C-alpha cells in the first residue's frame, strides 16, 4: 500500500517535470553561439551571462568550436550547405564574410544596428564584412600582426628598435654574430604554406609600397614592389637571418622558439603577447613589440595586417533579430572593456583604447591599439568566393620562391596568371 | 522453407535500409555531384555540367601532382611494408620466452590512431626541437639540422617512413595468421628431405603464405591510395604540394574552395583507380588458387 503511494507520487512528479520543461523553454528564445574556446576563453561565459540579462528573453548556449580557422571553417561549410538553422551566431575569421555572404550563408544585419552604431567600430575592419552596401558581420576582436623583439638583446648591442626591413636585417645580423650561439635565430615567423604566409608577404609588399589591387581594382602584384618584397624574404632565408625551419613554422611554432630565447625578432599575430608575457615565460621581461616594418623611404605605408574575428548571423536562423541584438550587446563598449581585461582581447572600437580601466590594467592591449592607424585588410571582401583559392595560389607561389624552385619574378608572374584566370 | 526465407528477407530490410542510407546515398550523391556545376546537393539548385569537372581536373597540374604523389607513396611503402611484415611475422611465429610481450610491442604502432601518430612524429621531426635533429647534432653525425618536413623531397621520404613504421605491424599481423595455418609436419617432412632453412622458406612458406600476402597487399594498397590523416597532420601536404595526396586534394577542393563538384570528381577518379587495382589483385588471386 505504502509503496504504491510512493510510486504514484514519483510518477506524477516525473509527469509534472515533463510538463514543466517545455513551458520554461518556451519562455525564452534559444540561441547557439559558436566561438572558439581558446579564442575568447574566459571572457565568453561572463559576456554570455551579461548579455542574456541585458537583451532579455534569450538563453544562449556556447558551442566551443576549434580555434584553428581551417577546421572551424570546414564545420561551417558542412553545416551551411545542409541549411542547418543552428548555430545562430558564428564567429567568422576576417577573411570569411565576403565568401560566406556571396554564398548566402550569413544574413545582412545592418538594419538592426543603424549607420551611427556601425560607425563606432574600426572602419578598416568593418569593411571586411561589407559587400554591396550590406553589413554581414560585426567586429569582435582584432588579432593583427606585430613585430615582437628582444629588448634586452637590442640594448646589449646598442641598437635602436628597427622600423625598416633594412634596419631589421642589419640588427638581426649584429646580434646573432655577437651572441655566437648557433641556436639563436635572427628573424622567425610563420612561413609554412598557410594563410599566415600570405599575410606575411602582404606586410612586406605593402611596406614596399604595393597594394594587392590598384585604384582601378586591377590585380597589381607582378611589379617592382612585389618583386622587392618577395626577394627580400628569399634573401633573408639565404643569408641565414631567417632559419631554414621557418618554412615549417605556424604561428605557435614560431612563438615557442622565441619564448625559449632562441630568436631576436618574431613577426606573428598579437595572440602571442599573452603567453610571451605570462609569469612562467623566460622572455616575459625582455619582449617588446612594435609595428611591422616597412622598406626605406616608404614610411607612409600601412603594414599592420589585420586579422581577427567578427560575429555573423546564420541566414537560416529562426531568430535573426534576437541574434543581432545579442551581437550588439556582445560587441558593446562595456563588453569589449571586459574582454580586454579578462582575456586580453584587442578591441574593435577605437574608443575602448582610451578607457581608463584598459590603460591601467591592460596596457599591452592599449599599446597594440596605437598601431591600427597603419592597418590594412586582406583582399577578401573584394574577391568573395574566390578568396580561399587566391590565397592558396599566393601561398603556393610564395613557397615556391622561398624554396628556390622559382625566381621571385617567375613566382609572381605565375600567381598573377592563375589569379586572373579565376576572376571574371 | 519458403516461408522461412521470406521472413528472413523481412528481417534484412532494416539493415539494408541503414546501409542504403549511410553508404549508398553518399556514393550516389558524390557521383551525381561530380557531373554538376556550382551545386552542393542533389536536392536543390542542381545543374548538369557533363564531364566538365573531369576535363578541368586533368588539366590541373595540382591534381596530377597529387595523383603522382599518391601512386609514388603507395608503390614505395607497400613493398617495404611487406618485406618488413614477413620478417616480423617469421620472428613472431617462433617459440621463445616473452613472445606475448613482443607481439604486443609489434602491434603497438598499428594500435595508435594515425592522426595522433602523425602529430607525435611531427614533434620528433621538428627541425629546431625534434628528437632526430638533437640526436644528429649532439652526436656530431650532422652539423646542420635536417629540415625533415620542410624540404623537397625529404618531406615525402619522412612521410613514407612514418607510414612504414606504422603499418608494417599490420602486415605482420595478417601474415602471422597465415603462417599459423601452415602445419608443422610439412617443415618436418622438408627437413627429412634435406631442405635448408632458406629452401624451406622459398619452397614451403612463401607458396603457402601466398593468399595471406595477396590479401594484406590488397588491403594496404587500397589504404595507401586513400591516405589522408598522415599528410593532413604531418606535413599539411607541403612543402608546396609535394606530399599532397588525392584524398587531401579532394578534401581541400570541397571544404576550402567549397567546390563540391570538382572535389567529387577527384574522388570518383580515385575510386576508379582503386577499383581497377583491386580487380587486378583479385583476378591474380583467383588464378593462383586454380
XYZ file of C-alpha atoms in Angstrom:
714
model
C 0.000 0.000 0.000
C 2.735 2.397 1.064
C 4.979 1.558 -1.879
C 2.094 2.016 -4.265
C 1.520 5.503 -2.950
C 5.194 6.307 -3.391
C 5.215 5.083 -6.958
C 2.129 7.149 -7.754
C 3.873 10.155 -6.242
C 7.039 9.564 -8.255
C 5.052 9.013 -11.435
C 3.189 12.291 -11.001
C 6.431 14.064 -10.192
C 8.040 12.807 -13.377
C 4.966 13.693 -15.390
C 4.896 17.134 -13.841
C 8.524 17.711 -14.714
C 7.872 16.787 -18.317
C 5.000 19.248 -18.435
C 7.129 21.944 -16.863
C 10.187 21.560 -19.086
C 8.799 22.757 -22.403
C 6.982 25.546 -20.575
C 10.233 27.040 -19.235
C 11.983 26.511 -22.552
C 9.300 28.396 -24.429
C 9.739 31.433 -22.229
C 12.974 32.391 -23.968
C 14.425 32.263 -27.437
C 17.221 29.722 -27.578
C 20.342 30.844 -29.427
C 23.555 28.971 -30.111
C 26.825 30.893 -30.218
C 29.693 29.149 -31.961
C 33.083 30.520 -30.958
C 36.495 29.054 -30.098
C 37.206 28.027 -26.526
C 40.745 29.424 -26.635
C 39.827 32.322 -28.884
C 37.508 34.046 -26.485
C 38.354 31.972 -23.427
C 37.195 33.029 -20.002
C 35.537 36.141 -21.351
C 32.888 34.103 -23.184
C 30.822 32.761 -20.238
C 30.948 36.146 -18.474
C 29.728 38.085 -21.512
C 27.111 35.472 -22.390
C 25.599 35.816 -18.929
C 25.702 39.617 -19.042
C 24.077 39.746 -22.466
C 21.397 37.179 -21.652
C 20.336 39.518 -18.877
C 20.684 42.719 -20.880
C 18.871 41.573 -24.027
C 16.266 39.599 -22.078
C 14.119 36.742 -23.298
C 17.045 34.783 -24.710
C 19.095 31.865 -23.481
C 22.413 31.324 -25.199
C 24.277 28.076 -25.498
C 28.030 28.244 -26.133
C 29.252 25.824 -28.774
C 33.025 25.503 -28.311
C 34.450 25.247 -31.792
C 38.038 24.665 -32.914
C 40.364 27.648 -32.768
C 42.135 26.578 -35.955
C 40.376 28.651 -38.657
C 40.544 25.950 -41.348
C 38.984 23.366 -39.033
C 36.104 25.531 -37.907
C 35.564 26.646 -41.495
C 35.182 23.015 -42.600
C 32.493 22.551 -39.975
C 30.679 25.683 -41.143
C 30.855 24.561 -44.789
C 29.135 21.267 -43.924
C 26.643 22.982 -41.680
C 25.649 25.756 -44.073
C 25.446 23.658 -47.216
C 22.990 21.497 -45.250
C 20.994 24.695 -44.496
C 21.025 23.998 -40.786
C 19.360 26.685 -38.648
C 21.940 26.247 -35.869
C 24.272 27.678 -34.732
C 22.508 31.048 -34.839
C 25.594 33.164 -34.230
C 29.034 32.266 -35.509
C 32.486 33.740 -35.074
C 33.963 34.372 -38.536
C 37.591 34.987 -39.433
C 38.096 38.396 -41.034
C 38.641 36.765 -44.451
C 35.346 34.846 -44.472
C 32.452 37.348 -44.600
C 32.867 38.171 -48.319
C 32.869 34.486 -49.205
C 30.068 33.462 -46.802
C 27.865 36.390 -47.839
C 28.260 35.601 -51.550
C 27.235 32.011 -50.868
C 24.145 33.164 -48.973
C 25.195 31.617 -45.692
C 25.087 34.689 -43.447
C 22.382 37.333 -43.133
C 22.780 41.103 -43.672
C 22.302 42.701 -40.255
C 22.905 46.457 -40.747
C 19.202 47.263 -40.192
C 19.412 46.093 -36.572
C 22.334 48.435 -35.909
C 21.953 51.596 -37.952
C 24.697 53.682 -39.506
C 25.589 55.534 -36.355
C 26.183 52.386 -34.314
C 28.249 50.802 -37.101
C 30.466 53.893 -37.282
C 31.706 53.119 -33.755
C 33.787 50.162 -34.993
C 37.211 50.427 -36.676
C 36.252 51.152 -40.316
C 39.125 49.165 -41.867
C 37.945 46.078 -40.026
C 34.223 46.546 -40.612
C 34.954 46.939 -44.343
C 35.912 43.250 -44.472
C 32.262 42.424 -43.753
C 30.665 44.924 -46.138
C 29.545 43.746 -49.544
C 27.303 45.755 -51.907
C 26.215 48.180 -49.200
C 25.228 45.478 -46.719
C 26.987 44.630 -43.473
C 27.205 40.917 -42.802
C 29.243 40.729 -39.599
C 30.241 42.844 -36.590
C 33.895 43.071 -35.465
C 34.528 41.225 -32.185
C 38.276 41.348 -31.616
C 41.462 42.084 -33.528
C 44.372 39.720 -33.893
C 46.713 41.733 -36.092
C 50.366 41.125 -36.881
C 53.107 42.876 -34.939
C 56.867 42.675 -34.739
C 57.958 41.311 -31.359
C 61.591 41.731 -30.346
C 64.069 41.026 -27.564
C 64.614 44.407 -25.997
C 67.494 43.116 -23.813
C 69.494 41.933 -26.837
C 68.973 45.153 -28.805
C 70.063 47.142 -25.765
C 73.134 44.962 -25.228
C 74.409 45.862 -28.692
C 73.250 49.467 -28.524
C 70.740 49.049 -31.346
C 67.589 51.089 -31.932
C 64.281 49.338 -32.473
C 64.235 48.909 -36.262
C 61.397 50.497 -38.200
C 62.583 49.386 -41.644
C 63.367 45.950 -43.089
C 66.894 47.113 -43.916
C 67.350 48.080 -40.273
C 65.863 44.826 -39.009
C 68.155 42.672 -41.118
C 71.235 44.638 -40.020
C 70.197 44.455 -36.346
C 69.494 40.720 -36.549
C 72.899 40.098 -38.123
C 74.687 42.166 -35.478
C 73.020 40.383 -32.561
C 73.410 36.868 -33.977
C 77.096 37.474 -34.806
C 77.710 38.947 -31.368
C 75.996 36.197 -29.426
C 77.762 33.452 -31.416
C 75.058 30.993 -30.375
C 74.183 28.521 -33.154
C 70.725 28.101 -31.610
C 69.852 31.780 -31.899
C 67.880 32.838 -34.985
C 67.676 36.413 -36.222
C 64.117 36.538 -37.510
C 61.316 33.990 -37.273
C 57.739 33.989 -38.421
C 55.075 31.682 -39.868
C 56.360 30.796 -43.321
C 54.781 27.356 -43.607
C 52.357 27.201 -46.514
C 49.461 28.689 -44.560
C 47.313 31.814 -44.650
C 49.884 33.384 -42.313
C 52.487 33.198 -45.075
C 50.257 35.192 -47.414
C 49.717 37.728 -44.592
C 53.467 37.900 -44.113
C 54.192 38.584 -47.751
C 51.368 41.146 -47.882
C 53.033 43.000 -44.991
C 56.375 43.078 -46.858
C 54.543 44.006 -50.087
C 52.571 46.884 -48.550
C 55.770 48.041 -46.849
C 57.379 48.269 -50.290
C 54.539 50.488 -51.444
C 52.375 47.847 -53.112
C 48.651 47.127 -52.892
C 47.049 43.849 -53.991
C 44.506 45.667 -56.174
C 45.321 49.079 -57.609
C 42.970 52.108 -57.561
C 41.044 50.756 -60.565
C 40.585 47.347 -58.955
C 43.158 45.602 -61.137
C 45.477 42.960 -59.738
C 48.829 44.641 -59.065
C 51.242 42.086 -57.629
C 53.639 41.499 -60.510
C 55.562 44.753 -60.196
C 58.558 46.354 -58.533
C 57.041 46.255 -55.024
C 56.032 42.619 -55.443
C 59.474 41.505 -56.570
C 61.242 43.612 -53.927
C 59.130 42.128 -51.122
C 59.499 38.517 -52.219
C 63.218 38.891 -52.998
C 63.799 40.305 -49.528
C 62.106 37.273 -47.954
C 64.208 34.932 -50.107
C 67.432 36.757 -49.253
C 66.615 36.595 -45.515
C 66.487 32.823 -45.873
C 69.629 32.630 -47.977
C 71.691 34.832 -45.675
C 70.535 32.872 -42.628
C 68.763 35.796 -40.929
C 65.738 33.505 -41.016
C 66.455 29.812 -40.263
C 65.516 27.228 -42.864
C 62.992 25.691 -40.467
C 60.890 28.876 -40.744
C 59.342 27.187 -43.784
C 57.612 24.678 -41.476
C 56.561 27.197 -38.823
C 52.980 28.026 -37.971
C 52.368 30.911 -35.517
C 52.667 28.796 -32.405
C 55.872 27.019 -33.528
C 57.500 30.411 -34.007
C 56.160 31.650 -30.665
C 57.652 28.618 -28.860
C 61.088 29.224 -30.330
C 61.014 32.906 -29.395
C 59.761 32.104 -25.907
C 62.734 29.770 -25.427
C 65.087 32.724 -26.011
C 66.126 31.419 -29.396
C 65.196 34.341 -31.659
C 65.723 38.088 -31.777
C 62.683 39.061 -33.873
C 59.280 37.388 -34.182
C 56.538 38.512 -36.564
C 53.181 36.848 -35.817
C 49.719 37.678 -34.532
C 49.023 39.543 -31.300
C 47.671 36.470 -29.510
C 51.273 35.523 -28.636
C 51.557 38.540 -26.333
C 49.631 36.779 -23.553
C 51.811 33.615 -23.427
C 55.033 35.585 -24.019
C 54.380 37.848 -21.046
C 52.942 35.156 -18.784
C 54.657 34.609 -15.409
C 56.326 31.370 -16.499
C 57.712 32.836 -19.717
C 61.543 33.123 -19.820
C 61.261 36.233 -22.016
C 58.473 37.974 -20.076
C 60.640 40.977 -19.134
C 62.568 41.115 -22.396
C 59.800 41.071 -25.002
C 58.570 44.295 -26.556
C 56.632 44.911 -29.750
C 56.349 47.499 -32.475
C 54.526 47.931 -35.789
C 55.500 45.763 -38.758
C 58.499 47.363 -40.564
C 58.472 48.991 -43.994
C 61.187 49.495 -46.589
C 63.433 52.556 -46.503
C 61.694 55.598 -47.885
C 58.230 54.014 -47.610
C 57.301 55.268 -44.143
C 53.830 56.328 -45.268
C 52.732 52.771 -45.959
C 50.269 50.714 -43.925
C 51.885 47.451 -42.842
C 49.752 46.191 -39.937
C 47.906 43.214 -41.432
C 44.521 42.994 -39.778
C 43.332 39.625 -38.563
C 40.719 38.707 -36.032
C 37.139 37.644 -35.688
C 33.678 39.054 -36.270
C 30.256 37.766 -35.306
C 27.730 36.897 -38.011
C 24.200 35.507 -38.054
C 23.298 32.262 -39.803
C 20.946 33.138 -42.677
C 18.742 30.155 -41.859
C 18.487 31.011 -38.166
C 14.913 31.223 -36.859
C 15.772 34.241 -34.719
C 17.882 36.634 -36.759
C 16.694 39.701 -34.841
C 17.355 38.230 -31.385
C 20.757 37.068 -32.623
C 21.583 40.571 -33.881
C 20.547 42.041 -30.508
C 22.827 39.594 -28.765
C 25.750 40.571 -31.050
C 25.059 44.244 -30.326
C 25.491 43.564 -26.621
C 28.407 41.130 -27.057
C 30.441 43.715 -29.007
C 29.349 46.766 -26.988
C 31.800 49.215 -25.427
C 31.418 47.707 -21.989
C 31.709 44.123 -23.286
C 34.929 44.949 -25.112
C 36.416 46.528 -21.991
C 35.597 43.319 -20.114
C 37.026 41.089 -22.885
C 40.215 43.176 -22.857
C 40.563 42.912 -19.084
C 39.640 39.235 -18.722
C 41.237 37.707 -21.808
C 43.478 40.417 -23.279
C 41.250 40.623 -26.355
C 42.093 43.591 -28.568
C 39.027 45.851 -29.002
C 37.403 46.709 -32.341
C 36.058 50.051 -31.052
C 38.682 52.828 -31.107
C 37.044 54.440 -28.066
C 37.832 51.440 -25.854
C 41.606 52.021 -26.157
C 41.178 55.277 -24.246
C 39.225 53.650 -21.436
C 40.926 54.182 -18.078
C 40.478 50.584 -16.981
C 42.203 49.300 -20.147
C 45.037 51.827 -19.805
C 45.603 50.888 -16.163
C 45.082 47.146 -16.132
C 45.834 46.034 -19.693
C 48.499 48.439 -21.018
C 49.605 45.868 -23.627
C 46.152 45.944 -25.203
C 46.140 49.742 -25.218
C 49.595 49.875 -26.841
C 48.606 47.470 -29.632
C 45.757 49.804 -30.477
C 48.146 52.608 -31.413
C 49.349 50.664 -34.450
C 45.944 50.172 -36.019
C 46.390 53.561 -37.657
C 48.639 51.582 -40.034
C 46.118 48.786 -40.509
C 45.109 47.207 -43.796
C 42.800 44.287 -44.603
C 43.488 41.352 -46.869
C 41.696 41.438 -50.258
C 38.899 39.131 -49.073
C 35.819 41.335 -49.313
C 36.534 42.221 -52.979
C 37.270 38.667 -54.073
C 34.310 36.928 -52.370
C 34.077 33.213 -53.035
C 37.406 33.206 -54.900
C 39.427 34.353 -51.870
C 40.360 30.912 -50.459
C 41.701 29.831 -53.844
C 43.514 33.130 -54.449
C 45.159 32.879 -51.052
C 46.172 29.282 -51.766
C 47.701 30.272 -55.112
C 49.684 33.034 -53.408
C 50.811 30.684 -50.622
C 51.989 28.114 -53.169
C 53.852 30.602 -55.357
C 55.462 32.404 -52.404
C 56.566 28.997 -51.054
C 57.973 28.074 -54.456
C 60.138 31.198 -54.412
C 61.227 30.612 -50.800
C 62.150 27.010 -51.571
C 64.191 28.187 -54.531
C 62.021 26.376 -57.064
C 61.274 29.620 -58.907
C 62.670 33.136 -59.035
C 60.518 35.744 -57.243
C 59.629 37.320 -60.598
C 58.570 33.964 -62.061
C 56.514 33.064 -58.978
C 54.638 36.369 -59.086
C 54.032 36.095 -62.834
C 52.652 32.572 -62.345
C 50.477 33.715 -59.445
C 49.147 36.608 -61.495
C 48.229 34.338 -64.412
C 46.412 31.856 -62.180
C 44.502 34.523 -60.273
C 43.442 36.310 -63.466
C 42.038 33.035 -64.811
C 39.845 32.797 -61.679
C 38.480 36.327 -61.824
C 35.587 37.084 -64.143
C 11.083 -23.474 -46.098
C 9.867 -20.787 -48.432
C 8.051 -19.140 -45.525
C 11.271 -19.006 -43.516
C 13.086 -17.415 -46.460
C 10.507 -14.693 -46.719
C 10.715 -13.994 -43.001
C 14.467 -13.914 -43.270
C 14.335 -11.358 -46.035
C 11.933 -9.287 -43.996
C 14.424 -9.166 -41.131
C 17.142 -7.991 -43.506
C 15.155 -4.940 -44.576
C 16.088 -2.619 -41.669
C 19.775 -3.437 -42.002
C 19.652 -2.874 -45.769
C 17.844 0.424 -45.291
C 20.510 1.630 -42.887
C 23.262 0.562 -45.285
C 21.483 2.298 -48.145
C 21.170 5.435 -46.065
C 24.719 5.714 -44.768
C 26.580 4.087 -47.665
C 24.639 4.094 -50.890
C 23.255 7.611 -50.642
C 26.614 9.359 -50.208
C 28.066 7.325 -53.081
C 25.219 8.277 -55.402
C 25.387 11.904 -54.259
C 29.139 12.003 -54.934
C 28.720 10.518 -58.408
C 25.900 12.897 -59.305
C 27.734 15.934 -57.878
C 30.827 15.072 -59.902
C 28.796 15.839 -63.037
C 27.329 19.055 -61.629
C 28.181 22.750 -61.687
C 28.039 25.072 -58.656
C 25.881 22.601 -56.767
C 26.298 21.368 -53.243
C 23.387 18.915 -53.077
C 21.410 16.720 -55.433
C 18.170 18.045 -53.963
C 18.317 21.705 -54.922
C 19.955 24.013 -57.485
C 21.462 21.117 -59.382
C 22.910 21.954 -62.768
C 24.302 19.270 -65.070
C 27.750 20.011 -66.495
C 28.663 16.740 -68.163
C 32.332 15.868 -68.000
C 33.468 19.469 -67.427
C 34.870 18.756 -63.948
C 36.828 15.748 -65.154
C 38.272 17.718 -68.044
C 39.250 20.553 -65.724
C 40.900 18.095 -63.300
C 43.051 16.513 -65.969
C 44.258 19.988 -66.920
C 45.010 20.916 -63.294
C 48.739 20.392 -62.555
C 47.992 20.216 -58.841
C 45.657 17.251 -59.298
C 48.234 15.442 -61.440
C 50.856 16.097 -58.751
C 48.510 14.684 -56.097
C 47.884 11.628 -58.262
C 51.621 11.086 -58.787
C 52.335 11.599 -55.095
C 49.712 9.018 -54.144
C 50.999 6.433 -56.595
C 54.635 7.030 -55.578
C 53.705 6.796 -51.907
C 51.853 3.515 -52.472
C 54.491 1.995 -54.741
C 57.288 2.661 -52.244
C 55.615 1.951 -48.924
C 53.615 -1.205 -49.658
C 56.535 -3.419 -50.873
C 58.779 -2.294 -47.989
C 55.989 -2.906 -45.510
C 55.504 -6.362 -46.994
C 59.163 -7.324 -46.592
C 59.360 -5.995 -43.029
C 55.966 -7.554 -42.298
C 57.144 -11.017 -43.424
C 60.272 -10.653 -41.326
C 58.313 -9.663 -38.244
C 55.761 -12.435 -38.801
C 58.513 -15.072 -39.082
C 60.039 -13.877 -35.813
C 56.695 -13.773 -34.037
C 55.840 -17.262 -35.266
C 58.760 -18.812 -33.370
C 58.611 -20.110 -29.846
C 60.535 -18.006 -27.369
C 60.133 -16.565 -23.893
C 58.208 -13.310 -23.689
C 56.530 -13.906 -27.026
C 53.277 -12.315 -25.841
C 55.109 -9.154 -24.822
C 56.929 -8.887 -28.151
C 53.697 -9.416 -30.087
C 52.099 -6.634 -28.120
C 55.047 -4.338 -28.787
C 54.867 -5.045 -32.502
C 51.158 -4.314 -32.578
C 51.547 -1.051 -30.714
C 52.257 1.201 -33.751
C 49.188 -0.155 -35.504
C 47.015 0.420 -32.443
C 47.897 4.146 -32.372
C 45.421 6.318 -34.290
C 47.090 7.654 -37.451
C 46.314 11.269 -36.640
C 47.895 11.020 -33.190
C 50.778 9.108 -34.676
C 51.373 11.847 -37.253
C 51.374 14.578 -34.596
C 53.827 12.568 -32.489
C 56.187 12.192 -35.432
C 55.804 15.840 -36.344
C 57.367 16.662 -32.995
C 60.181 14.178 -33.465
C 60.871 15.531 -36.968
C 60.709 19.149 -35.776
C 63.779 20.932 -37.102
C 64.503 23.013 -34.000
C 63.299 20.914 -31.056
C 62.934 17.478 -32.628
C 64.414 14.246 -31.352
C 66.151 13.289 -34.597
C 67.964 16.549 -35.093
C 69.099 16.698 -31.492
C 70.497 13.158 -31.757
C 72.221 14.033 -35.037
C 73.760 17.280 -33.818
C 74.599 16.058 -30.288
C 76.474 13.030 -31.565
C 78.206 15.094 -34.218
C 76.770 12.988 -37.054
C 75.475 16.136 -38.696
C 76.486 19.766 -38.398
C 73.408 21.271 -39.986
C 69.917 20.481 -38.795
C 67.925 18.446 -41.289
C 64.686 20.055 -42.424
C 62.734 16.770 -42.301
C 59.309 18.104 -43.151
C 60.138 21.396 -44.836
C 62.216 20.428 -47.855
C 61.587 18.624 -51.119
C 61.879 15.625 -51.500
C 62.829 14.701 -47.933
C 59.332 15.507 -46.609
C 57.868 12.733 -48.769
C 60.549 10.333 -47.525
C 59.744 11.274 -43.911
C 56.064 10.647 -44.535
C 56.810 7.252 -46.103
C 58.966 6.367 -43.110
C 56.120 7.072 -40.676
C 53.714 5.023 -42.762
C 56.117 2.075 -42.928
C 56.745 2.260 -39.182
C 53.050 2.169 -38.501
C 51.654 -0.323 -40.970
C 54.408 -2.948 -41.127
C 52.927 -4.315 -37.923
C 49.531 -4.591 -39.586
C 51.124 -6.604 -42.395
C 52.894 -8.757 -39.811
C 49.628 -9.472 -38.033
C 47.848 -10.651 -41.187
C 50.856 -12.700 -42.310
C 51.264 -14.240 -38.873
C 47.694 -15.533 -39.113
C 48.645 -17.033 -42.489
C 51.821 -18.590 -41.096
C 49.923 -20.279 -38.296
C 47.761 -22.159 -40.786
C 50.875 -23.895 -42.204
C 51.152 -27.272 -40.422
C 54.472 -28.019 -38.688
C 54.737 -31.541 -40.179
C 55.345 -30.010 -43.621
C 58.552 -28.481 -42.311
C 59.448 -31.754 -40.583
C 58.955 -33.631 -43.856
C 61.009 -30.942 -45.593
C 63.924 -31.273 -43.202
C 63.845 -35.085 -43.609
C 64.233 -34.456 -47.344
C 67.252 -32.286 -46.591
C 65.755 -28.819 -47.104
C 67.782 -25.957 -45.682
C 66.076 -23.099 -43.882
C 66.232 -20.975 -46.981
C 64.781 -23.629 -49.324
C 62.066 -24.351 -46.778
C 61.198 -20.660 -46.736
C 61.424 -20.362 -50.511
C 59.501 -23.508 -51.454
C 57.209 -24.105 -48.479
C 56.487 -20.900 -46.576
C 56.185 -18.444 -49.451
C 53.817 -20.505 -51.675
C 51.611 -21.427 -48.725
C 51.617 -17.853 -47.476
C 50.612 -16.503 -50.856
C 46.892 -15.996 -50.130
C 47.703 -14.111 -46.923
C 50.275 -11.989 -48.787
C 47.775 -11.156 -51.520
C 45.104 -10.144 -49.017
C 47.430 -7.979 -46.959
C 48.938 -6.289 -50.014
C 45.478 -5.626 -51.410
C 44.263 -4.099 -48.152
C 47.371 -1.977 -47.750
C 47.335 -0.774 -51.361
C 43.738 0.370 -51.050
C 44.597 2.040 -47.765
C 47.709 3.757 -49.090
C 45.816 5.044 -52.122
C 43.378 6.713 -49.721
C 45.967 8.182 -47.326
C 44.595 11.303 -45.710
C 45.317 11.677 -41.995
C 49.058 11.277 -42.404
C 49.772 14.191 -44.784
C 46.963 16.227 -43.201
C 48.592 16.101 -39.764
C 52.264 15.575 -40.584
C 53.076 17.907 -43.480
C 49.765 19.505 -44.443
C 50.597 18.398 -47.973
C 53.698 20.590 -48.091
C 56.215 21.860 -48.871
C 54.328 23.228 -51.876
C 52.160 20.275 -52.798
C 54.947 17.691 -52.653
C 53.159 15.453 -50.126
C 49.574 16.237 -51.075
C 47.638 13.033 -51.706
C 44.447 12.564 -53.709
C 42.304 12.424 -50.575
C 43.830 15.622 -49.231
C 43.325 17.351 -52.588
C 39.651 16.332 -52.702
C 39.162 17.464 -49.131
C 40.634 20.870 -49.947
C 38.575 21.236 -53.107
C 35.408 20.536 -51.151
C 35.958 22.192 -47.792
C 38.367 25.014 -48.598
C 37.238 26.108 -52.045
C 33.689 24.837 -51.493
C 33.821 23.259 -54.943
C 31.846 20.103 -54.207
C 31.727 19.189 -57.884
C 35.431 19.288 -58.600
C 36.209 17.514 -55.332
C 33.625 14.826 -56.072
C 35.060 14.113 -59.495
C 38.541 13.790 -57.950
C 37.092 11.254 -55.519
C 35.463 9.319 -58.355
C 38.747 9.127 -60.279
C 40.452 7.900 -57.118
C 37.667 5.348 -56.662
C 38.065 4.042 -60.229
C 41.833 3.647 -59.785
C 41.429 1.755 -56.518
C 38.727 -0.468 -58.052
C 40.988 -1.268 -61.011
C 43.880 -2.219 -58.735
C 41.587 -4.399 -56.612
C 40.243 -6.228 -59.652
C 43.766 -6.993 -60.859
C 44.652 -8.368 -57.440
C 41.520 -10.455 -57.134
C 41.892 -11.940 -60.603
C 45.520 -12.854 -59.878
C 44.498 -14.345 -56.566
C 41.822 -16.471 -58.174
C 44.180 -17.711 -60.891
C 46.683 -18.700 -58.246
C 44.019 -20.701 -56.452
C 43.120 -22.766 -59.501
